[in-house]
Short mmCIF file of C-alpha atoms and ligand atoms in Angstrom, two decimals:
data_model
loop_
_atom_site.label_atom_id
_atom_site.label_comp_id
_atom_site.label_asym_id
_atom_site.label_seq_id
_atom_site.Cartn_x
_atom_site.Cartn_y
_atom_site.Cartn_z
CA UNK U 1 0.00 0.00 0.00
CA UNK U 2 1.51 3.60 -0.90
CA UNK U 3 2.24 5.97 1.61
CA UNK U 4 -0.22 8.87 1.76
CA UNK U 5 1.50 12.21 1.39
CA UNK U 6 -0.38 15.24 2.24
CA UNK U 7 1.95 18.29 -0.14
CA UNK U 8 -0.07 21.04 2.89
CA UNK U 9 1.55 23.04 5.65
CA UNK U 10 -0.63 24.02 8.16
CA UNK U 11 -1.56 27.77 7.38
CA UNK U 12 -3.85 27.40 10.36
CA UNK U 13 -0.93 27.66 12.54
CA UNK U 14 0.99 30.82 10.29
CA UNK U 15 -0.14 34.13 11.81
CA UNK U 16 0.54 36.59 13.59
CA UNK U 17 0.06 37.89 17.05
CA UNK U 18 -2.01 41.02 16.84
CA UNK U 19 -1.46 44.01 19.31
CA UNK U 20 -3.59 46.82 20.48
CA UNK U 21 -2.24 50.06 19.63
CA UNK U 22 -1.16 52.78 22.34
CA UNK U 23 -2.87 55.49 20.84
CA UNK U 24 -6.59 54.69 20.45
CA UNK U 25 -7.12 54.91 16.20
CA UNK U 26 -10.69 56.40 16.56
CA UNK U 27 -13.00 55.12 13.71
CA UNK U 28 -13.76 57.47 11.70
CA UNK U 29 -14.78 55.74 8.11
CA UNK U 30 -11.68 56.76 6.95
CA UNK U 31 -9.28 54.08 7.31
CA UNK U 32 -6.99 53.96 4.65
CA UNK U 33 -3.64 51.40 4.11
CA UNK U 34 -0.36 52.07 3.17
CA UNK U 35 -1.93 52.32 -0.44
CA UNK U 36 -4.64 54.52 0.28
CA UNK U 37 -6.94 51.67 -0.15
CA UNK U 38 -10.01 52.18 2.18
CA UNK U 39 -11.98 49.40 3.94
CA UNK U 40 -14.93 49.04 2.37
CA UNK U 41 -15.95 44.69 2.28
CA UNK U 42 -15.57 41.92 4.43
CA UNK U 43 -15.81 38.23 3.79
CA UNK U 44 -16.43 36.25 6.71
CA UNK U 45 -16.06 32.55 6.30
CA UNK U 46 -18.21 30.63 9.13
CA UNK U 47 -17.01 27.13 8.62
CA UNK U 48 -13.95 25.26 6.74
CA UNK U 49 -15.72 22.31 5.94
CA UNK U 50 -18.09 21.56 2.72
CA UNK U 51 -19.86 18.66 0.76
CA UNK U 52 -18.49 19.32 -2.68
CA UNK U 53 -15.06 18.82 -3.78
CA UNK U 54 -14.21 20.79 -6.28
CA UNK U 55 -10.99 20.21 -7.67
CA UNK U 56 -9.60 23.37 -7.80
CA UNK U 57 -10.21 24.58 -4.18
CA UNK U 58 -10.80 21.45 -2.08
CA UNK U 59 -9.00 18.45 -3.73
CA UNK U 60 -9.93 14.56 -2.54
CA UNK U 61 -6.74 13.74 -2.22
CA UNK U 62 -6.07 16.53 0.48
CA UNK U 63 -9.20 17.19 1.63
CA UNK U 64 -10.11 13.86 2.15
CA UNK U 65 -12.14 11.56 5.68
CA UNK U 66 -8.31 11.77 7.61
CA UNK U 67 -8.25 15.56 6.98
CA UNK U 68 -8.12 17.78 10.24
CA UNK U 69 -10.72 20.56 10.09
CA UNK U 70 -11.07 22.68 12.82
CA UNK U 71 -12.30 21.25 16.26
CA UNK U 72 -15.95 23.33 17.27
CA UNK U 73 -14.17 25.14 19.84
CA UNK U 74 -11.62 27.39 17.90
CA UNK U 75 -14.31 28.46 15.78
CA UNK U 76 -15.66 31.96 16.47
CA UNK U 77 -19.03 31.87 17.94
CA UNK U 78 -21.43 33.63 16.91
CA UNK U 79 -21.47 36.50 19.35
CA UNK U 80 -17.84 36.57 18.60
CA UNK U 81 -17.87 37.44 14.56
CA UNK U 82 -20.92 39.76 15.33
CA UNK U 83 -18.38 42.29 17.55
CA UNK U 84 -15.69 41.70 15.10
CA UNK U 85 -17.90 42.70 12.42
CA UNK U 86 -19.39 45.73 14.59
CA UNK U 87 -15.89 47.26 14.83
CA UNK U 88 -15.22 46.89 10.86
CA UNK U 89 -18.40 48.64 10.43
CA UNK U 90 -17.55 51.13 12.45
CA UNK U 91 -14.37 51.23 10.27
CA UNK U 92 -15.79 51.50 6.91
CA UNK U 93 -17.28 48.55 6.07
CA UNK U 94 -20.55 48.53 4.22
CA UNK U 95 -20.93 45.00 2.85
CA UNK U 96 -20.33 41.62 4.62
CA UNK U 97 -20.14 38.49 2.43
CA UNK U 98 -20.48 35.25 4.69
CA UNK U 99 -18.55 32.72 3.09
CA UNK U 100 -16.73 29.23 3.83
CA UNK U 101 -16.39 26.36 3.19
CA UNK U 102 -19.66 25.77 2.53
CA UNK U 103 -21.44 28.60 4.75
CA UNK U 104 -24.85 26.36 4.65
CA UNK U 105 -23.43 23.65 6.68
CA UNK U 106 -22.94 26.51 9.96
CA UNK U 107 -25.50 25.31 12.64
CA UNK U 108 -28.44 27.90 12.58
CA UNK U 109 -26.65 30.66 10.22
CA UNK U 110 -29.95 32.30 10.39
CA UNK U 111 -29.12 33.48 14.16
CA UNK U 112 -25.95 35.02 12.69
CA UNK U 113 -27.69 36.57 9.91
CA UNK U 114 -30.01 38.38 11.77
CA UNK U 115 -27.21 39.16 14.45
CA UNK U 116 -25.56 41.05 11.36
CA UNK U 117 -28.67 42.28 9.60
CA UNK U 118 -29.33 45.04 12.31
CA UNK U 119 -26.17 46.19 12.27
CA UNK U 120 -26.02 49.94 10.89
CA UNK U 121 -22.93 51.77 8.87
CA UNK U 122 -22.22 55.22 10.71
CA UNK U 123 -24.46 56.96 8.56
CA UNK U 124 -27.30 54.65 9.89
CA UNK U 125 -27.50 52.61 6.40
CA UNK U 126 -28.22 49.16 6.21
CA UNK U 127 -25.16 46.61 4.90
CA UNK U 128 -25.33 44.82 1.78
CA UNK U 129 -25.45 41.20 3.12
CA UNK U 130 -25.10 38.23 1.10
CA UNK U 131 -23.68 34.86 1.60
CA UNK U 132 -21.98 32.46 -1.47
CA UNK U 133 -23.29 29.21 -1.16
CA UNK U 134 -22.73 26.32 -3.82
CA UNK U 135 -26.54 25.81 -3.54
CA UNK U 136 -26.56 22.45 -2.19
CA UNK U 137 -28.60 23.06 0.88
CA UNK U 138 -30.45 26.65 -0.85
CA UNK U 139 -34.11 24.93 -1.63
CA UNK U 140 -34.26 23.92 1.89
CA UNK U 141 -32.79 27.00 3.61
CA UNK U 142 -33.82 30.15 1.43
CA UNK U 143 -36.72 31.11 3.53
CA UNK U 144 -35.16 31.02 6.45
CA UNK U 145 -32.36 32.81 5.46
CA UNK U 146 -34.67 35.45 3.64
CA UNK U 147 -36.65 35.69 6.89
CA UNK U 148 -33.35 36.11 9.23
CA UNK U 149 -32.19 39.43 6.84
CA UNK U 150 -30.34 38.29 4.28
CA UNK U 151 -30.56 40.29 1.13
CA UNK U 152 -29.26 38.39 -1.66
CA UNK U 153 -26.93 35.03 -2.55
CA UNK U 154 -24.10 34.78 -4.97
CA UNK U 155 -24.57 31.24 -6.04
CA UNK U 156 -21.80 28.97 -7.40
CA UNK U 157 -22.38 26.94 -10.66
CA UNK U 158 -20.26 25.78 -12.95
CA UNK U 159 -21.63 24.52 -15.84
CA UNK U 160 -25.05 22.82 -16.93
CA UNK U 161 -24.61 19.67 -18.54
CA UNK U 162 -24.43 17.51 -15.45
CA UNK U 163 -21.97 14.62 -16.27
CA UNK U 164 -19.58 17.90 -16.44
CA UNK U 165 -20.90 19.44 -12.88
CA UNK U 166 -20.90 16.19 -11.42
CA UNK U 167 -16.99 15.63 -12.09
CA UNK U 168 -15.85 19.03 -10.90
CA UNK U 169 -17.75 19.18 -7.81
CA UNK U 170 -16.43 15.27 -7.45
CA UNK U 171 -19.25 14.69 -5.39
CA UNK U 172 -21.30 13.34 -7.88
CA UNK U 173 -24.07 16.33 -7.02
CA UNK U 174 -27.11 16.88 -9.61
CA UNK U 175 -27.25 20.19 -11.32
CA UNK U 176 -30.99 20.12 -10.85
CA UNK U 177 -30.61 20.42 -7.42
CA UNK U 178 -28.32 23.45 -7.55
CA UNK U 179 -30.80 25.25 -9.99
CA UNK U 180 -33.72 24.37 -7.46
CA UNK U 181 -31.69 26.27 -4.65
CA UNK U 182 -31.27 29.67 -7.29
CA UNK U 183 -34.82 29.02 -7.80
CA UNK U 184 -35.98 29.17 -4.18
CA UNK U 185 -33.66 31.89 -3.59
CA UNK U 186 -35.36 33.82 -6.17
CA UNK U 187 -39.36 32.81 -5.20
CA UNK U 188 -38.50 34.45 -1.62
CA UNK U 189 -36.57 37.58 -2.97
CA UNK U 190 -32.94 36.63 -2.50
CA UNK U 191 -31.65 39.17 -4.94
CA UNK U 192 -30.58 40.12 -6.95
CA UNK U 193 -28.37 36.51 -7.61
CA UNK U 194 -25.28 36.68 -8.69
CA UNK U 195 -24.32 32.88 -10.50
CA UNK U 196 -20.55 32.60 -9.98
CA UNK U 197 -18.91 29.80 -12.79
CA UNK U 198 -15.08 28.95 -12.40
CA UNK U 199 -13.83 28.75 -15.85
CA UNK U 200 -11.01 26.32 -16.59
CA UNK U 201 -9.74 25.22 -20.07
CA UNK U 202 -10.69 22.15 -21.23
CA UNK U 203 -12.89 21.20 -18.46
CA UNK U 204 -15.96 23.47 -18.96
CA UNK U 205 -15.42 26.18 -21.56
CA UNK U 206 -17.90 24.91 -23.37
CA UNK U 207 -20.77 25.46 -20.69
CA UNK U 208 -19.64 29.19 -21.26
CA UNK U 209 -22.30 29.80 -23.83
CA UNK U 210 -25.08 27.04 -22.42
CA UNK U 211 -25.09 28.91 -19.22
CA UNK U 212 -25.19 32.32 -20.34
CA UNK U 213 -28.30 31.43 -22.84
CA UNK U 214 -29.61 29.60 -19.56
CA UNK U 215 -29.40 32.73 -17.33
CA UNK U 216 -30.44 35.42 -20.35
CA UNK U 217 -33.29 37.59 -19.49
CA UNK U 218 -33.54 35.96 -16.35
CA UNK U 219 -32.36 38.76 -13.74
CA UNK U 220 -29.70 37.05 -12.51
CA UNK U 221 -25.91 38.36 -13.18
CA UNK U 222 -23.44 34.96 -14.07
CA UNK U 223 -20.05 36.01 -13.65
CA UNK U 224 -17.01 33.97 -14.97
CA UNK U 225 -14.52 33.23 -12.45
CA UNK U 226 -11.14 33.25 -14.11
CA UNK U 227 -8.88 29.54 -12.16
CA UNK U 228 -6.71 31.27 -9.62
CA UNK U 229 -3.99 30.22 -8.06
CA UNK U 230 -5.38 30.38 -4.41
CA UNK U 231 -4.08 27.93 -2.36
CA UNK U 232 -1.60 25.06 -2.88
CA UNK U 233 -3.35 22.06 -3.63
CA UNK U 234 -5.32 22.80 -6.43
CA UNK U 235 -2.02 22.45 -9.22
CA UNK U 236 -3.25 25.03 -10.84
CA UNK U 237 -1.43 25.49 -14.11
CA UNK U 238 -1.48 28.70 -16.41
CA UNK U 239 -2.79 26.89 -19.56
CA UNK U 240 -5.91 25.52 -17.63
CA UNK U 241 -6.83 29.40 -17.48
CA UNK U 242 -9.07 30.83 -20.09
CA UNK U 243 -8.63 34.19 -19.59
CA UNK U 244 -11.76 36.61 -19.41
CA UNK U 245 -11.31 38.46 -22.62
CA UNK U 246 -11.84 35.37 -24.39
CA UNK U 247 -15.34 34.41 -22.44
CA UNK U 248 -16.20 37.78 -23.80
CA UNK U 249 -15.16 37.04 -26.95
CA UNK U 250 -16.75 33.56 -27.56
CA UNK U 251 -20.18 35.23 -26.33
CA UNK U 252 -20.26 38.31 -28.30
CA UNK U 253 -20.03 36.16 -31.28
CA UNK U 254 -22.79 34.65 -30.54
CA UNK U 255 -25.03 37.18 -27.85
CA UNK U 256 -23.61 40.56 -28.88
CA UNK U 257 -22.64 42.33 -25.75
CA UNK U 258 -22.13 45.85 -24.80
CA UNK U 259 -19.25 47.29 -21.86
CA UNK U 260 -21.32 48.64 -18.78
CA UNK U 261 -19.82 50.99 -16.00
CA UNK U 262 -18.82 49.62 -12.42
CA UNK U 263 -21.21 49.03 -10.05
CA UNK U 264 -19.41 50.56 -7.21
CA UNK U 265 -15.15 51.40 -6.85
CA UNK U 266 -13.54 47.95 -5.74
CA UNK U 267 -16.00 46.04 -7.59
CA UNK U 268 -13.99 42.74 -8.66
CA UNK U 269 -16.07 42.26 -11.86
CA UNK U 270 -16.39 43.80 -15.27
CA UNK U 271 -19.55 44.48 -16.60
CA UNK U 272 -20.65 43.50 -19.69
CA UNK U 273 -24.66 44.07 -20.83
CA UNK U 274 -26.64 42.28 -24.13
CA UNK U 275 -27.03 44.93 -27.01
CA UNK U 276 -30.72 43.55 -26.86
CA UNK U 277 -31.11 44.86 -23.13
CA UNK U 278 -31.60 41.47 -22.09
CA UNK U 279 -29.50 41.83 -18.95
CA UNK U 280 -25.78 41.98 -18.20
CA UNK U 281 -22.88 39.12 -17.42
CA UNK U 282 -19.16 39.80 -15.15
CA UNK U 283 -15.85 38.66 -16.07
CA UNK U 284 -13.50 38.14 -12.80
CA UNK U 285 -10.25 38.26 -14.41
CA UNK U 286 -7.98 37.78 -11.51
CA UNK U 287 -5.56 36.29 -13.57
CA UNK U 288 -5.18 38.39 -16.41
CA UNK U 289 -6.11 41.75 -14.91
CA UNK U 290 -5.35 42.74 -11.67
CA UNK U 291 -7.74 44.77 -9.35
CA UNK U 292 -5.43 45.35 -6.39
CA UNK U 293 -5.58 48.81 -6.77
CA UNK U 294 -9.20 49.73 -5.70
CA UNK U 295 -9.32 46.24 -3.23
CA UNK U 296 -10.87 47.19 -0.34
CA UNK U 297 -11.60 43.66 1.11
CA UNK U 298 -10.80 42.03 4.28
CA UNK U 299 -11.43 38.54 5.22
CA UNK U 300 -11.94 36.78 8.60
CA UNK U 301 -11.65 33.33 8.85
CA UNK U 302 -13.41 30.99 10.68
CA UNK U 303 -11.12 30.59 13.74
CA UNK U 304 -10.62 34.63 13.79
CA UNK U 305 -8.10 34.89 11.48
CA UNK U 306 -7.52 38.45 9.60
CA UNK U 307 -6.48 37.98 5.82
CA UNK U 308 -5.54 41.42 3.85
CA UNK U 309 -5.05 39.57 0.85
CA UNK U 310 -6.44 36.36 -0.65
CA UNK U 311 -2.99 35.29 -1.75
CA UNK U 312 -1.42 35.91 1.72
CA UNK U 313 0.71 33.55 3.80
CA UNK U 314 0.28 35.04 7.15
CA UNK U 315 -3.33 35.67 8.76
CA UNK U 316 -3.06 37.97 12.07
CA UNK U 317 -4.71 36.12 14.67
CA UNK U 318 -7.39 38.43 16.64
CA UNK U 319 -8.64 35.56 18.11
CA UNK U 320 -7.02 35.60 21.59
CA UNK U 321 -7.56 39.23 21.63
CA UNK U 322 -11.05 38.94 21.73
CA UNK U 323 -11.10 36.39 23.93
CA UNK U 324 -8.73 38.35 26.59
CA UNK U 325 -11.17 40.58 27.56
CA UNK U 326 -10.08 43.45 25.28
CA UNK U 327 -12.32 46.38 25.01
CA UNK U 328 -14.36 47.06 21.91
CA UNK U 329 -12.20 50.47 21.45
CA UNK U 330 -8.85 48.26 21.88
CA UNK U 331 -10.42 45.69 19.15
CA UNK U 332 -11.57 48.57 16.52
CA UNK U 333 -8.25 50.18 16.99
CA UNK U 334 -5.88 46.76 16.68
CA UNK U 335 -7.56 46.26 13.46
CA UNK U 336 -7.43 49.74 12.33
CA UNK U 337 -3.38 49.83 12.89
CA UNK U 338 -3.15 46.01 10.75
CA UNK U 339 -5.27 47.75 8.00
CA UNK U 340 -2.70 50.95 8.42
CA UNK U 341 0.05 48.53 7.53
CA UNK U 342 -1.44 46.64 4.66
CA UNK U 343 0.72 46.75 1.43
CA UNK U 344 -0.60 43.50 -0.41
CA UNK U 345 -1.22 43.71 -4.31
CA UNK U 346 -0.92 40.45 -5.11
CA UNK U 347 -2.07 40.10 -8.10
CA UNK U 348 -0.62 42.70 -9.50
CA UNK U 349 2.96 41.18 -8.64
CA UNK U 350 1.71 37.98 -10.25
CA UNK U 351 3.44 38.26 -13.36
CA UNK U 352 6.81 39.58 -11.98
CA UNK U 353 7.10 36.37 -9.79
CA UNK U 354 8.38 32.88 -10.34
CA UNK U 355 5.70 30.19 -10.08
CA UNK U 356 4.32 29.28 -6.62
CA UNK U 357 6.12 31.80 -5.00
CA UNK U 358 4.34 32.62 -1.87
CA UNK U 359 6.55 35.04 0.14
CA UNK U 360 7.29 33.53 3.68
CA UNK U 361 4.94 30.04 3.39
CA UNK U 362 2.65 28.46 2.03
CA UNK U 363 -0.53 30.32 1.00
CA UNK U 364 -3.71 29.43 2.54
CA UNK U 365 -6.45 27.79 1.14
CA UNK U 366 -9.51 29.18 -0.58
CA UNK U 367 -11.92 26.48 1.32
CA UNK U 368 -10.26 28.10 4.68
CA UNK U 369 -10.63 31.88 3.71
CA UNK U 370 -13.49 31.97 1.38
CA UNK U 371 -13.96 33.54 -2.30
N1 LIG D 1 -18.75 26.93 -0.96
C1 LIG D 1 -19.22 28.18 -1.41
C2 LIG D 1 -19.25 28.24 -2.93
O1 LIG D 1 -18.65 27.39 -3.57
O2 LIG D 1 -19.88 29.16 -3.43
C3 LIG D 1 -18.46 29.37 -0.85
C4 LIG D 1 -16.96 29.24 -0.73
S1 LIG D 1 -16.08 29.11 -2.27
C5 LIG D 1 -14.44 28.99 -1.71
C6 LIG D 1 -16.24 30.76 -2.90
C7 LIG D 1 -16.00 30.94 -4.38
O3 LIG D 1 -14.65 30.67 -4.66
C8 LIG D 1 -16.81 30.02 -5.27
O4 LIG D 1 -17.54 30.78 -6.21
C9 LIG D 1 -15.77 29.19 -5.96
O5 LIG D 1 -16.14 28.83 -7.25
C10 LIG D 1 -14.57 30.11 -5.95
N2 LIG D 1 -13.28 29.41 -6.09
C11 LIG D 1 -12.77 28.43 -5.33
N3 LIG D 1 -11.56 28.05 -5.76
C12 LIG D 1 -11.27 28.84 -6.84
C13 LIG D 1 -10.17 28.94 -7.74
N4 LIG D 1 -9.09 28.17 -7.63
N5 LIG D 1 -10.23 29.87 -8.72
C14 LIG D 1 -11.30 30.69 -8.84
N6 LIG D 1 -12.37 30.65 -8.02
C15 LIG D 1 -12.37 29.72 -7.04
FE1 LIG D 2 -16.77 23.70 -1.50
FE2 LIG D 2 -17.15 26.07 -2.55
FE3 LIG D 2 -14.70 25.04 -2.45
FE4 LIG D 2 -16.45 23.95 -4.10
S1 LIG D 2 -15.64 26.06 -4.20
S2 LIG D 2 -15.13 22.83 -2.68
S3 LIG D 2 -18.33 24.22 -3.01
S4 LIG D 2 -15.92 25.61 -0.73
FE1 LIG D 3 -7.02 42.15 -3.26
FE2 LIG D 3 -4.97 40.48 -2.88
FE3 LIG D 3 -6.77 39.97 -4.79
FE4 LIG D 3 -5.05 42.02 -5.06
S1 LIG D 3 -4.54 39.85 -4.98
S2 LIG D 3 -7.24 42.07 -5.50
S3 LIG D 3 -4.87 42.71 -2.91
S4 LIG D 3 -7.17 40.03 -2.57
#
């Protein structure tokens, strides 16, 4: 019998210790890093397990019935990620993403959502809340979720022939079931919903065109998800990318499309609407075009991790700090003085580095930190 290898260093355990500042850092809305990059989004990812397997975030051969997830207790509760939130609000923040893993597998989300839902930016506006889900568990839980506050879903699918969806989730789950989930999300007013499709070359470019006739006049926004390198288990590989101008370009051949405006600075996708007014499609070309100028995300993960960057090697952990008894004033201002310091761009580096280069470790996972 071979010995099983597991190619993964812990980035559970890489992080850093996070201090509170000596001078209070008032929030003010204004937070800016070293870039001048304000804080604007942030994804919080409420569990690292999930039922698919997709091949290009959580592998079978890694992620597979010996792998460690994390034990109950070093996950934040929910009371915990509601004050953590509170003080990035108070920071800037005006949209929350909740995100995993799969974030429909959390015991009772809904008490979370609503937890979230009444929180209130400093000018008293509501945040944009939404969740990505890969729809598995969405016919059974959209009411709920509707019900608790949630305001839309960003729903993952990547392709509809199902012999096709079926391999890449490698779970052997039923498209029908996915589109039952978007359609239950929509019956209760989960939207608008965004349809997120990973694109990869030779697996399921040709669903490119099924799915955006599918999804055509519809209301619902598919966006094509260029394959990233996140992570280092997927073995990601440049030529398996099909990079976004060409999505464009195999669909206005065939559904002539016009370039729309961004939605709102930051925004990670390109807008693209039919000539025929018929509704509008994204292209997320983190491969080929880098947005870390205007990125104004932030991610927590679920043990209370603070990512700057979805490439990064190094969370800081604010996880013993909220634990110790720290004030909400001493929390708001130790993550006001990390976001101070943030430099990351990423992506924009991308094409000046060797392969796999990951600065100081290994980078974390995308099941871990969330899209
Ligand atoms: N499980 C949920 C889902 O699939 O929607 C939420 C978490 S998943 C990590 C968030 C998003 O990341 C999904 O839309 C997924 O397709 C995308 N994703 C994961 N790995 C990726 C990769 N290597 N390249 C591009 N997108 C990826
Ligand atoms: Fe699970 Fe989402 Fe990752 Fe697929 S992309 S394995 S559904 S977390
Ligand atoms: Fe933001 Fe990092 Fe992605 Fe650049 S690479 S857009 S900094 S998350």
């Amino acid at each position: 019998m071979s010995e099983r290898v597991i190619p993964l260093i812990d980035q559970r355990l890489r992080s850093r210790p996070v201090a509170v500042p000596s001078q209070p850092i008032p929030a003010s809305g204004l937070l800016g890093d070293t870039l001048g990059r304000p804080l604007r989004d942030l994804r919080i990812s409420v569990t690292d397990r999930c039922n698919f397997r997709c091949s290009y975030c959580m592998p079978k051969e890694v992620f597979d019935k010996d792998y460690q997830y994390l034990p109950h207790s070093a996950l934040l509760t929910f009371e915990e990620i509601t004050r953590v939130a509170q003080q990035f609000v108070a920071h800037g923040v005006q949209k929350i993403r909740l995100t995993g893993g799969e974030p429909l597998l959390r015991k009772n989300l809904e008490i979370l959502i609503a937890q979230l839902a009444v929180l209130r930016t400093a000018d008293g506006q509501p945040l944009d809340l939404t969740l990505t889900t890969n729809g598995s568990l969405l016919a059974r839980k959209a009411q709920a979720l509707k019900d608790a506050g949630l305001q839309r879903v960003t729903v993952s699918l990547d392709g509809l022939d199902d012999a096709t969806f079926r391999a890449m989730n490698d779970v052997d789950f039923p498209v029908a079931d996915v589109l039952a989930g978007i359609e239950a999300a929509q019956r209760v007013g989960l939207g608008p919903i965004k349809v997120n499709m990973v694109v990869k070359r030779g697996t399921n470019d040709d669903q490119i065109l099924p799915m955006a006739r599918h999804f055509k006049g519809t209301g619902i926004v598919l966006r094509f998800i260029e394959y990233m390198d996140v992570g280092a288990t997927n073995g990601w590989r440049m030529d398996e990318v099909l990079p976004s101008a060409e999505v464009v370009a195999r669909l206005s051949a065939e559904l002539p499309l016009v370039p729309l405006s961004p939605a709102a600075p930051g925004e990670t996708a390109e807008r693209w609407g039919y000539a025929d007014g018929s509704g509008e499609i994204g292209v997320i070309s983190s491969v080929t075009h880098a947005f870390c100028r205007d990125c104004n995300r932030a991610r927590l993960s679920t043990e209370g991790q603070l990512y700057l960057c979805l490439f990064a090697t190094h969370g800081h952990d604010l996880r013993p700090l909220i634990r110790s008894g720290a004030s909400d004033e001493e929390l708001a201002s130790a993550i006001a003085a990390i976001w101070q310091q943030r430099d990351d761009r990423y992506s924009e580096l991308r094409a000046s580095l060797p392969p796999d280069t990951a600065v100081g470790g290994r980078r974390i996972e995308m099941s871990y930190i969330g899209g």
